Coordinates of C-alpha atoms and ligand atoms in Angstrom, one line a residue:
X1 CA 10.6 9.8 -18.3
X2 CA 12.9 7.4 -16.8
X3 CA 13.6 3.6 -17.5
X4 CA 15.2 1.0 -15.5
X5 CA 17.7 -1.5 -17.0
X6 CA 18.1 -4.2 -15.7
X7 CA 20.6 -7.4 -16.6
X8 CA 20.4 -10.5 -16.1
X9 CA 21.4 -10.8 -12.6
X10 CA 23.2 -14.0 -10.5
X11 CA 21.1 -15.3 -7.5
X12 CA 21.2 -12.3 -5.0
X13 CA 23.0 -12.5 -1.8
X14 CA 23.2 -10.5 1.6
X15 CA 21.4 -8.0 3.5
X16 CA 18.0 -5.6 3.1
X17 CA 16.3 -3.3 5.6
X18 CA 12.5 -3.1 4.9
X19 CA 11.8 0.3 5.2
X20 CA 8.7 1.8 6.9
X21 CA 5.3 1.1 5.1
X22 CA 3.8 3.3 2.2
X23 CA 0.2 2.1 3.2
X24 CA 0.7 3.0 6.7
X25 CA 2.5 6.3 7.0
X26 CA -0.2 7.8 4.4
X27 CA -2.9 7.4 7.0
X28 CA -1.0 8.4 9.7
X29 CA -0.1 11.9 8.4
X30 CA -3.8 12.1 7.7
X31 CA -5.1 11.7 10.9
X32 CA -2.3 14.2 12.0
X33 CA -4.8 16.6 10.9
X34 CA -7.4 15.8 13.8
X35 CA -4.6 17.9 16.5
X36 CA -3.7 21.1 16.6
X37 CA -0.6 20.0 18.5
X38 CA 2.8 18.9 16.8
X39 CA 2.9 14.9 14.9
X40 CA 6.1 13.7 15.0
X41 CA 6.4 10.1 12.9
X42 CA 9.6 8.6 12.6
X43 CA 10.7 5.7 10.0
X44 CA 8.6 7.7 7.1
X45 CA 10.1 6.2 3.8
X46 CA 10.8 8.9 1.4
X47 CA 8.3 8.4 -1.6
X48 CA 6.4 10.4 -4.2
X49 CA 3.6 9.5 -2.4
X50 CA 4.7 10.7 1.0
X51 CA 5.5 14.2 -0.7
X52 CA 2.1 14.1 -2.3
X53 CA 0.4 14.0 1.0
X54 CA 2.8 16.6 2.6
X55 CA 1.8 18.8 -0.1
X56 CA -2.1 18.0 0.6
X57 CA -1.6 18.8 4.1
X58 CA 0.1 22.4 3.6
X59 CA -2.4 22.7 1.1
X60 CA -5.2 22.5 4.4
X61 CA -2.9 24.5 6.6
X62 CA -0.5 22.5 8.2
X63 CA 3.0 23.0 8.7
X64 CA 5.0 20.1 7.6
X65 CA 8.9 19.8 8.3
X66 CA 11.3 17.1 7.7
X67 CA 13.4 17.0 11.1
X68 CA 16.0 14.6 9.9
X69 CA 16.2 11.8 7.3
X70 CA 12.9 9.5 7.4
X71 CA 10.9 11.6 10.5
X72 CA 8.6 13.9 9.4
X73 CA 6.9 16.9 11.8
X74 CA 3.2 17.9 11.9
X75 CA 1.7 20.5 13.2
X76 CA -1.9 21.4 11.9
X77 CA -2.7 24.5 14.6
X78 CA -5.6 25.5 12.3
X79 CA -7.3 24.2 8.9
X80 CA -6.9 27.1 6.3
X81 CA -8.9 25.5 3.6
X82 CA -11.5 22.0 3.6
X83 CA -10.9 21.5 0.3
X84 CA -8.0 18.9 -1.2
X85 CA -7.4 20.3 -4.6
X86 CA -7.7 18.4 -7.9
X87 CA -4.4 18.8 -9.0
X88 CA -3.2 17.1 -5.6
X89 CA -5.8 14.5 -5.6
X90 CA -5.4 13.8 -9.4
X91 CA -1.4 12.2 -8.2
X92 CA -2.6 10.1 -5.6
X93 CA -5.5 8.4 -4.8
X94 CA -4.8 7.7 -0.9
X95 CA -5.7 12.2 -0.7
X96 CA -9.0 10.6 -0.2
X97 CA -8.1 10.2 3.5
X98 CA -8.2 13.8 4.9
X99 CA -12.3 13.8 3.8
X100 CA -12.4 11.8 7.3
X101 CA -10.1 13.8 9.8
X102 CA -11.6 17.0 8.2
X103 CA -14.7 16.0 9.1
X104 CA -14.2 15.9 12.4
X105 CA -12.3 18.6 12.8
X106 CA -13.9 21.7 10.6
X107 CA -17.4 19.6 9.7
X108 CA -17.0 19.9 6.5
X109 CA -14.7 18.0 3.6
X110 CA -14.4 18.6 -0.5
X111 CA -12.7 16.5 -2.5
X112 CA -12.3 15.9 -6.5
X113 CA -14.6 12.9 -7.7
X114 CA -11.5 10.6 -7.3
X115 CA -10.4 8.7 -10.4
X116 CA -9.9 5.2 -11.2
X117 CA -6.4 3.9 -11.9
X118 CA -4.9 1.2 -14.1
X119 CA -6.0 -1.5 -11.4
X120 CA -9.4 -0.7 -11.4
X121 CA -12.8 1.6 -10.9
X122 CA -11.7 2.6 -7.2
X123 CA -15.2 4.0 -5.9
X124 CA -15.6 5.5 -3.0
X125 CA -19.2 4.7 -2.2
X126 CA -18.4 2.6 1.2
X127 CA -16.1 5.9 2.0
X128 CA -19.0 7.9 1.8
X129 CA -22.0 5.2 3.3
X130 CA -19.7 5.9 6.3
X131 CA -19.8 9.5 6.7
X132 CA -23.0 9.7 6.4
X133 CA -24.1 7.0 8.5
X134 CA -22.5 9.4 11.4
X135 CA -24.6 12.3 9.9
X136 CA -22.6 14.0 7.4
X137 CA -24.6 15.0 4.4
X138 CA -23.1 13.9 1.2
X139 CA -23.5 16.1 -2.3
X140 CA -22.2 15.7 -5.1
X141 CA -21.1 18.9 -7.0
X142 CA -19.7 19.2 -10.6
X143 CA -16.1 18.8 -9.7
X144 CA -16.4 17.3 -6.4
X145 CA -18.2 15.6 -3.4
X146 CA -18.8 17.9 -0.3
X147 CA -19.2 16.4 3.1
X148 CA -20.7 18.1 5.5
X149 CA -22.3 18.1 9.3
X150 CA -25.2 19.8 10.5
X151 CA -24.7 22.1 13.9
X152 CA -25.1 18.7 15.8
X153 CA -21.9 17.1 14.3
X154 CA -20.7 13.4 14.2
X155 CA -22.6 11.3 15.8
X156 CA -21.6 7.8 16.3
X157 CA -23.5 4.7 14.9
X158 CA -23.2 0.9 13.9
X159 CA -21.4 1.1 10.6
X160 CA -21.6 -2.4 8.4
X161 CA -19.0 -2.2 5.8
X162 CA -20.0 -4.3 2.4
X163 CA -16.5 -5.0 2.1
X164 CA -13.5 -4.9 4.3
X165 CA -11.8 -1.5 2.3
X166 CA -8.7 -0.5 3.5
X167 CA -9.1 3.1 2.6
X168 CA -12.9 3.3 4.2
X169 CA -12.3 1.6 7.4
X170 CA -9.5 4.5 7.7
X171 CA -11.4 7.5 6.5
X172 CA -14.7 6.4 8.7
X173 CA -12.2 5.7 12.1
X174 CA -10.2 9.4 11.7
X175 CA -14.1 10.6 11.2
X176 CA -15.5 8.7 14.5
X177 CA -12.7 9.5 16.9
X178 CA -14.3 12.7 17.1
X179 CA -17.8 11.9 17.3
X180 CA -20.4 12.2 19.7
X181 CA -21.2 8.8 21.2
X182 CA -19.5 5.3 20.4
X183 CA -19.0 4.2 16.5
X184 CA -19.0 0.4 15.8
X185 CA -17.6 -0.3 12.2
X186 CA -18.2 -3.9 11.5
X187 CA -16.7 -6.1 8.7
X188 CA -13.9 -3.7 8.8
X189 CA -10.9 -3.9 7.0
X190 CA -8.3 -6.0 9.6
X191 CA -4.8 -5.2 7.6
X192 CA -1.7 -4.3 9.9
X193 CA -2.1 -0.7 8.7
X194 CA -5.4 -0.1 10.2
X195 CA -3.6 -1.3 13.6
X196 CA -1.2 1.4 13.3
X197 CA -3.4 4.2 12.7
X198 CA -5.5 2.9 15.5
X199 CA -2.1 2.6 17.8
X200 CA -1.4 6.5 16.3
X201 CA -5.2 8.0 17.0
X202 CA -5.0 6.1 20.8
X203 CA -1.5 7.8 21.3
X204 CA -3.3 11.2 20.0
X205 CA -6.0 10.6 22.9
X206 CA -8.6 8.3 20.8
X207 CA -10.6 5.4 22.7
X208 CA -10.6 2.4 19.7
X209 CA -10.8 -0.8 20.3
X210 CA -10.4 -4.0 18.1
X211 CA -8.4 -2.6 15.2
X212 CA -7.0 -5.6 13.5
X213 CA -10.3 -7.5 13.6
X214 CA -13.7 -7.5 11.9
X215 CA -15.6 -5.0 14.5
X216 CA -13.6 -2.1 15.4
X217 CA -15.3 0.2 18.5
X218 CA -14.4 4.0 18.5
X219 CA -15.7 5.9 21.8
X220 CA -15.6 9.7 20.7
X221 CA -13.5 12.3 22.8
X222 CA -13.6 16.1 22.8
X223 CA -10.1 16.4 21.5
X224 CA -6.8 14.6 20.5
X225 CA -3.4 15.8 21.3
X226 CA 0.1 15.5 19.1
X227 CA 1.9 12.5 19.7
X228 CA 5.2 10.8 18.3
X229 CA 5.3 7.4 16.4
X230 CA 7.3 5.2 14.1
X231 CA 6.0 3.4 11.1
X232 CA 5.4 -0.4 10.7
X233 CA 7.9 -2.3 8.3
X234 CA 6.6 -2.3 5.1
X235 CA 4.8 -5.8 4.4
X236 CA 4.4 -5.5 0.6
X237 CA 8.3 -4.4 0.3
X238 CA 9.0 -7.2 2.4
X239 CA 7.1 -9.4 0.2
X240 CA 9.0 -8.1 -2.6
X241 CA 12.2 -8.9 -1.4
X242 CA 11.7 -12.5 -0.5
X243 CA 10.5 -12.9 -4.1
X244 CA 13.7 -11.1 -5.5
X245 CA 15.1 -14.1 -3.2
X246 CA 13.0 -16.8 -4.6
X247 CA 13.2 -16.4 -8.0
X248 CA 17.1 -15.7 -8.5
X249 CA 17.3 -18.2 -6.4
X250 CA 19.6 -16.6 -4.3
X251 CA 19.7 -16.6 -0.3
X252 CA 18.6 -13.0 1.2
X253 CA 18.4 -11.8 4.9
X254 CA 15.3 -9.3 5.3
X255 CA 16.0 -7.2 8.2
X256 CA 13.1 -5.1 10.1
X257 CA 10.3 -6.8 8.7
X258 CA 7.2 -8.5 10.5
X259 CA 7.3 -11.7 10.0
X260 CA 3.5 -12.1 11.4
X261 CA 2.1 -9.5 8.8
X262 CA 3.9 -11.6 5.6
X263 CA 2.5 -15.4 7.1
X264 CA 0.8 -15.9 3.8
X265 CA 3.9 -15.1 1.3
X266 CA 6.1 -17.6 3.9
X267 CA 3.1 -20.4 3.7
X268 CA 3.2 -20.3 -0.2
X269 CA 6.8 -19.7 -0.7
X270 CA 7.4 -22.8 1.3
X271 CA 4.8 -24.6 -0.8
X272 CA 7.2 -24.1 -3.2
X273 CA 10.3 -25.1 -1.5
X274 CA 12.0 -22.5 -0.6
X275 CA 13.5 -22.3 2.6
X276 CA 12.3 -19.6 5.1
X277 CA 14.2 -19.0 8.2
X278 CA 11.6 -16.3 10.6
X279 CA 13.2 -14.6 13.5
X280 CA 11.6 -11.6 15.8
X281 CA 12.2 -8.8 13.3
X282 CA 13.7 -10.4 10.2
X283 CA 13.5 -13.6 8.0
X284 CA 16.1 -15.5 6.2
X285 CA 14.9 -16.7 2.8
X286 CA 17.1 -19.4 1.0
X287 CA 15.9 -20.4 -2.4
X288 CA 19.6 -21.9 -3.3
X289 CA 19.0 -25.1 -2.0
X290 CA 16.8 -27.2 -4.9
X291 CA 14.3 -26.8 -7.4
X292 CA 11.0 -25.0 -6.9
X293 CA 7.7 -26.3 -7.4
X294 CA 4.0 -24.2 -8.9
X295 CA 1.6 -23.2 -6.2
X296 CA -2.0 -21.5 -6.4
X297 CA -2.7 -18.4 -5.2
X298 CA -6.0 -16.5 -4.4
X299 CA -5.9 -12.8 -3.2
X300 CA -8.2 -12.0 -0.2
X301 CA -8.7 -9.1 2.1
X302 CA -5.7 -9.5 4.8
X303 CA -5.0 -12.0 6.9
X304 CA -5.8 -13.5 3.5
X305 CA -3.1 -13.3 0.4
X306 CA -2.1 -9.9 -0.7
X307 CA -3.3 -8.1 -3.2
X308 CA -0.6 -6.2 -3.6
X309 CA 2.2 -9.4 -4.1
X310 CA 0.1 -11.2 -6.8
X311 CA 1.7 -9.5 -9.8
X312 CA 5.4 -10.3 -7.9
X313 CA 4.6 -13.7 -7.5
X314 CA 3.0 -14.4 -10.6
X315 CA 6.6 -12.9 -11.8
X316 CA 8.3 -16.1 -9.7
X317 CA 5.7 -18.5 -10.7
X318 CA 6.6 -18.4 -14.5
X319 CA 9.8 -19.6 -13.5
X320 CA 9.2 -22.4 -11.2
X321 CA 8.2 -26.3 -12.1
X322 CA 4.7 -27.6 -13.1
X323 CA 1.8 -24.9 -14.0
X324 CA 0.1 -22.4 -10.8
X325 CA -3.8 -20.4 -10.9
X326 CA -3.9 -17.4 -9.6
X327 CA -7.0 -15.9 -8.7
X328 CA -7.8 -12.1 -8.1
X329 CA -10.7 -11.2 -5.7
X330 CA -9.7 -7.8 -4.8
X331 CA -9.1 -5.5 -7.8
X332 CA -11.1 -6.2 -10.9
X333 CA -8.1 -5.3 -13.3
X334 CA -5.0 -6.0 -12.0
X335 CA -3.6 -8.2 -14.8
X336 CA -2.0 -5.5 -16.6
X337 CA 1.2 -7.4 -16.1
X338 CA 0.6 -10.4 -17.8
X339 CA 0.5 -8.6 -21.2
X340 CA 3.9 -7.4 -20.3
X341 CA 5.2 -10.8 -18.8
X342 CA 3.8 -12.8 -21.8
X343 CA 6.0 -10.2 -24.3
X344 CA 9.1 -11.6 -21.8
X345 CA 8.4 -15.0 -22.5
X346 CA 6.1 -16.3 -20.0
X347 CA 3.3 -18.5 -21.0
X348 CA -0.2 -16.8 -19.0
X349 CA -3.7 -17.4 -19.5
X350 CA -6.4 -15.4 -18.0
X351 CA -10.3 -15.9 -18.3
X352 CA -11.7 -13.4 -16.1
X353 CA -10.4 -12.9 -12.5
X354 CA -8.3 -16.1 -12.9
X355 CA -4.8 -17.0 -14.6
X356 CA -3.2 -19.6 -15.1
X357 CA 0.7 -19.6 -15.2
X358 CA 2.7 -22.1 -17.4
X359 CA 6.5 -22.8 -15.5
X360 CA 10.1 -23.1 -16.5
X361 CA 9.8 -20.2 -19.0
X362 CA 12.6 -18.8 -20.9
X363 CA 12.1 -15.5 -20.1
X364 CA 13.8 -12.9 -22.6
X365 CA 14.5 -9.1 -21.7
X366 CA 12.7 -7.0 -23.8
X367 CA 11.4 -3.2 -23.6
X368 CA 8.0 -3.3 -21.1
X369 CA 6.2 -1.1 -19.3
X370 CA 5.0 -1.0 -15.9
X371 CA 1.1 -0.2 -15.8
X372 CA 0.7 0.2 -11.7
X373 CA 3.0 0.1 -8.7
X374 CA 3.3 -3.7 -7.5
X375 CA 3.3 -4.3 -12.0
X376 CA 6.8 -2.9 -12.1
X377 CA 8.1 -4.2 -9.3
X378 CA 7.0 -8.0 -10.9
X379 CA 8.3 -6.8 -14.2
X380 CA 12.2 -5.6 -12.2
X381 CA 11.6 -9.3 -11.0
X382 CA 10.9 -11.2 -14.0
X383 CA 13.7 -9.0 -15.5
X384 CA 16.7 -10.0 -13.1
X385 CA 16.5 -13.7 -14.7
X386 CA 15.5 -13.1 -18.5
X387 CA 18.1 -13.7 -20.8
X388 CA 19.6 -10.2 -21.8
X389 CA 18.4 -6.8 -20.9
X390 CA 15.1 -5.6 -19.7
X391 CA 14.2 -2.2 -20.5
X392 CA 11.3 -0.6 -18.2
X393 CA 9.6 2.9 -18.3
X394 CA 7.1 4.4 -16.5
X395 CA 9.1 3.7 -13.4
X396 CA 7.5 6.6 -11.8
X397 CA 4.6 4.1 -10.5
X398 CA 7.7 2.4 -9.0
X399 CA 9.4 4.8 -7.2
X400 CA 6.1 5.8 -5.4
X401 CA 5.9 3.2 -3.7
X402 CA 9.9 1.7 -3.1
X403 CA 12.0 3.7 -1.1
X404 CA 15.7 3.3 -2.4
X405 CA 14.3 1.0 -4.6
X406 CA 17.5 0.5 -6.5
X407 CA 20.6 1.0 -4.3
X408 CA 18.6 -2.1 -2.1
X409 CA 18.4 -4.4 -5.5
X410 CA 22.1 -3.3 -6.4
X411 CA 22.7 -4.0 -2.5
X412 CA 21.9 -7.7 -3.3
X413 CA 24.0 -8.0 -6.1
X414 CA 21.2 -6.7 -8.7
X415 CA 22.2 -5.4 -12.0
X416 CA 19.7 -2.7 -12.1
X417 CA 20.7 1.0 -13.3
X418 CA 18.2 4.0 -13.7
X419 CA 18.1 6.6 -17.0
X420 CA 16.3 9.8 -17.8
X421 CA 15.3 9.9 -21.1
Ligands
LIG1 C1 -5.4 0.1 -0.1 O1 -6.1 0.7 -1.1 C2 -3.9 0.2 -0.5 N1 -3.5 1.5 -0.7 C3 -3.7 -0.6 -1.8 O2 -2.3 -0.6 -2.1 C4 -4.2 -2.1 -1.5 O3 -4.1 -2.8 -2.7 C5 -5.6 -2.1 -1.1 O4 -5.7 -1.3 0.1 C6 -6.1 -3.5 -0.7 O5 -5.3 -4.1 0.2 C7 -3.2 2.3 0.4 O6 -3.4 1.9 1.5 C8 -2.8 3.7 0.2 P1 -9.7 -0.9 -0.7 P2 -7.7 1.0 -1.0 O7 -10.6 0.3 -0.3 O8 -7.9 1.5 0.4 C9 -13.4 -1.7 -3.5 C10 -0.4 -0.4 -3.5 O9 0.0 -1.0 -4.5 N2 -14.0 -0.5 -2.9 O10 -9.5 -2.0 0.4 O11 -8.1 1.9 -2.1 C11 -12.2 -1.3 -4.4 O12 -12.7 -0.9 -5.7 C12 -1.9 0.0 -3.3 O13 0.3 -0.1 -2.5 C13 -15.3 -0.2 -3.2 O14 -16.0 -0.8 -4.0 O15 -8.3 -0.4 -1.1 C14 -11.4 -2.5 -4.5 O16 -12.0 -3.4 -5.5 C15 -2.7 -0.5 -4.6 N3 -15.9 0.9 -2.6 C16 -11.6 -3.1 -3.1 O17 -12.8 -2.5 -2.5 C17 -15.1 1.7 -1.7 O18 -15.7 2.7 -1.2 C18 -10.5 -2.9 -2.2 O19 -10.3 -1.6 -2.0 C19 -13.8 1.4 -1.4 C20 -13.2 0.3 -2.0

């Protein structure tokens, strides 16, 4: 298995480009399922995850090729099989999202009873409420959950979803873009990924409207068509970055990011004094210009605080002045860090879906482990300013999820180096 090591780094300096979003290319080769015709989607960051799903998609029949670096081909003339096998679905959860696209396609969808991961149970209920409220018939076999249409097909209906999931308001859109009648999903999930699949599906020849707010209309059409288009900058990399900023106190330009779809991470970073320059496509992050104050954080469904930067930031706020809460409404287990942050040197409490983060530790390189994705990437964080090394395996979950992960951190003036046991 392999293990970063990482040294005690200076603050970092110069130039990263964000590279296109995990959470939004996963979707979009899903839904390049619902056309016969050839995908093509540029700015694909090379991941684990993105060669799972490749390998789901041949699995169903389509023909996958990487034209050049970073653009990826699809061309799904027929579906060969309806069922995503275990063994595929087993590596990543995210598989989940060809249940919706071959629905509407074939009428039918079988996947593995999807497991839980470190962060938390994972459920798919609101997936499946979905389906079926556009008439798929749910059952639930030994080994895995069928969906399937009667001779009538999808038809559209008012869909209210319990919560705003990502991964639901996905599958349920890819399903109703091929439905008969108009699908209203309301509560829907309003994260900048959803936007792009929506913006991908309405290149394909889909009719949605409102993607990016709480009531998302899909008017069904006969058919979709191929269609080319590049990937958003990733927001959670992004986030990343400007933390890597932050807590080395260094002074970072982040090139082909959003700035709109990061608003929260500039609001609290600023809180904190650091200074946060936002142009069209890129942001300026100087953290070398005075001390840095605590701040509270409390994860919501987007436009709220992101999930997915808590563990980095909690990382940054054991090194700033004065004690922060942070409070976790999305996953019910994503504090696997602080176990690991705590053996560094930090100072965290947590009761529940809340910690509380003491400042101005001495951190201390040490061997950890990272338990999830976003875990690692706090504990590559925390690591660039302990005193020492910092020896991290299980940087598989990493490298999923972080395209040129290292050479960007090494870019900056990182002391970060990668071995196979
Ligand atoms: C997406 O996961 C992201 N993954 C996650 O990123 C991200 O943390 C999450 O959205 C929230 O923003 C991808 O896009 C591939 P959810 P998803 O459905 O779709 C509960 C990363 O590190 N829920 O919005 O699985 C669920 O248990 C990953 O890049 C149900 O109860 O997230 C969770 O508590 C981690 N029933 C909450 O909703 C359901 O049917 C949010 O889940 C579905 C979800």
């Amino acid at each position: 298995m392999a293990k970063y090591i990482v040294e005690q780094s200076g603050p970092l300096k110069g130039e990263v480009v964000i590279s296109g979003a995990k959470n939004a290319v996963l979707p979009l080769m899903a839904a390049a399922l619902l056309a016969e015709d050839e995908c093509i989607i540029r700015d694909v960051p090379m991941l684990r995850d993105v060669t799972f799903m490749k390998e789901i998609l041949m699995s169903l029949g389509s023909e996958v090729v990487e034209l050049e670096d970073n653009v990826l081909s699809i061309t799904t003339k027929d579906i060969i099989s309806t069922e995503a096998k275990f063994e595929l679905v087993n590596k990543m959860r995210a598989s989940i999202l060809v249940m919706g696209p071959l629905l509407a396609r074939k009428g039918v969808a079988r996947i593995p009873h999807p497991g839980g991961c470190a962060i938390g149970a994972r459920p798919i209920d609101l997936h499946l409420k979905g389906l079926e409220a556009l008439g798929a018939v749910i059952t639930y076999k030994d080994d895995y959950i069928e969906a399937a249409t009667g001779s009538q097909g999808l038809i559209g209906d008012t869909i209210y979803l319990d919560f705003p999931s990502v991964g639901a308001t996905e599958n349920i859109m890819m399903a109703a873009v091929l439905a008969e009648g108009t699908t209203y999903l309301e509560n829907a999930a309003e994260e900048p990924e959803i936007v792009d699949l929506a913006n991908f599906l309405n290149k394909m020849g889909a009719k949605i409207k409102g993607a990016g707010t709480d009531t998302i209309r899909i008017e069904g059409v006969d058919k979709l068509g191929g269609a080319k288009h590049t990937v958003i900058p990733d927001r959670i990399e992004t986030g990343t970055f400007m933390l890597a900023a932050a807590i080395t106190k260094g002074a970072v330009h982040i090139k082909n990011a959003v700035p709109d779809h990061v608003k929260p991470i500039i609001a609290k970073l600023r809180e904190c004094g650091v200074r946060i320059e936002v142009g069209d496509d890129d942001l300026i992050v100087r953290a070398d210009l005075g001390p840095q104050s605590s701040t509270d954080i409390k994860t919501l469904p987007y436009p709220g605080f992101p999930t997915d930067i808590q563990s980095p930031f909690m990382a940054y706020l054991t090194t700033v002045e004065g004690s922060s809460t942070v409070i976790e409404t999305v996953f019910e287990n994503r504090f696997m860090h602080v176990a690991q942050l705590n053996k560094m040197g930090a100072s965290i409490e947590t009761a529940g879906n809340k910690a509380i983060i003491r400042g101005n530790a001495r951190l201390r390189g040490c061997q950890v482990m990272a338990t999830d994705l976003r875990a690692g990437a706090a504990l590559v964080l925390a690591g660039l300013v302990a005193e020492g090394t910092t020896e991290i395996s299980e940087v598989f979950h990493i490298e999923r999820g972080y395209e040129k992960f290292i050479d960007k951190f090494c870019g900056l003036g990182a002391k970060i180096s990668r071995i196979d046991d």
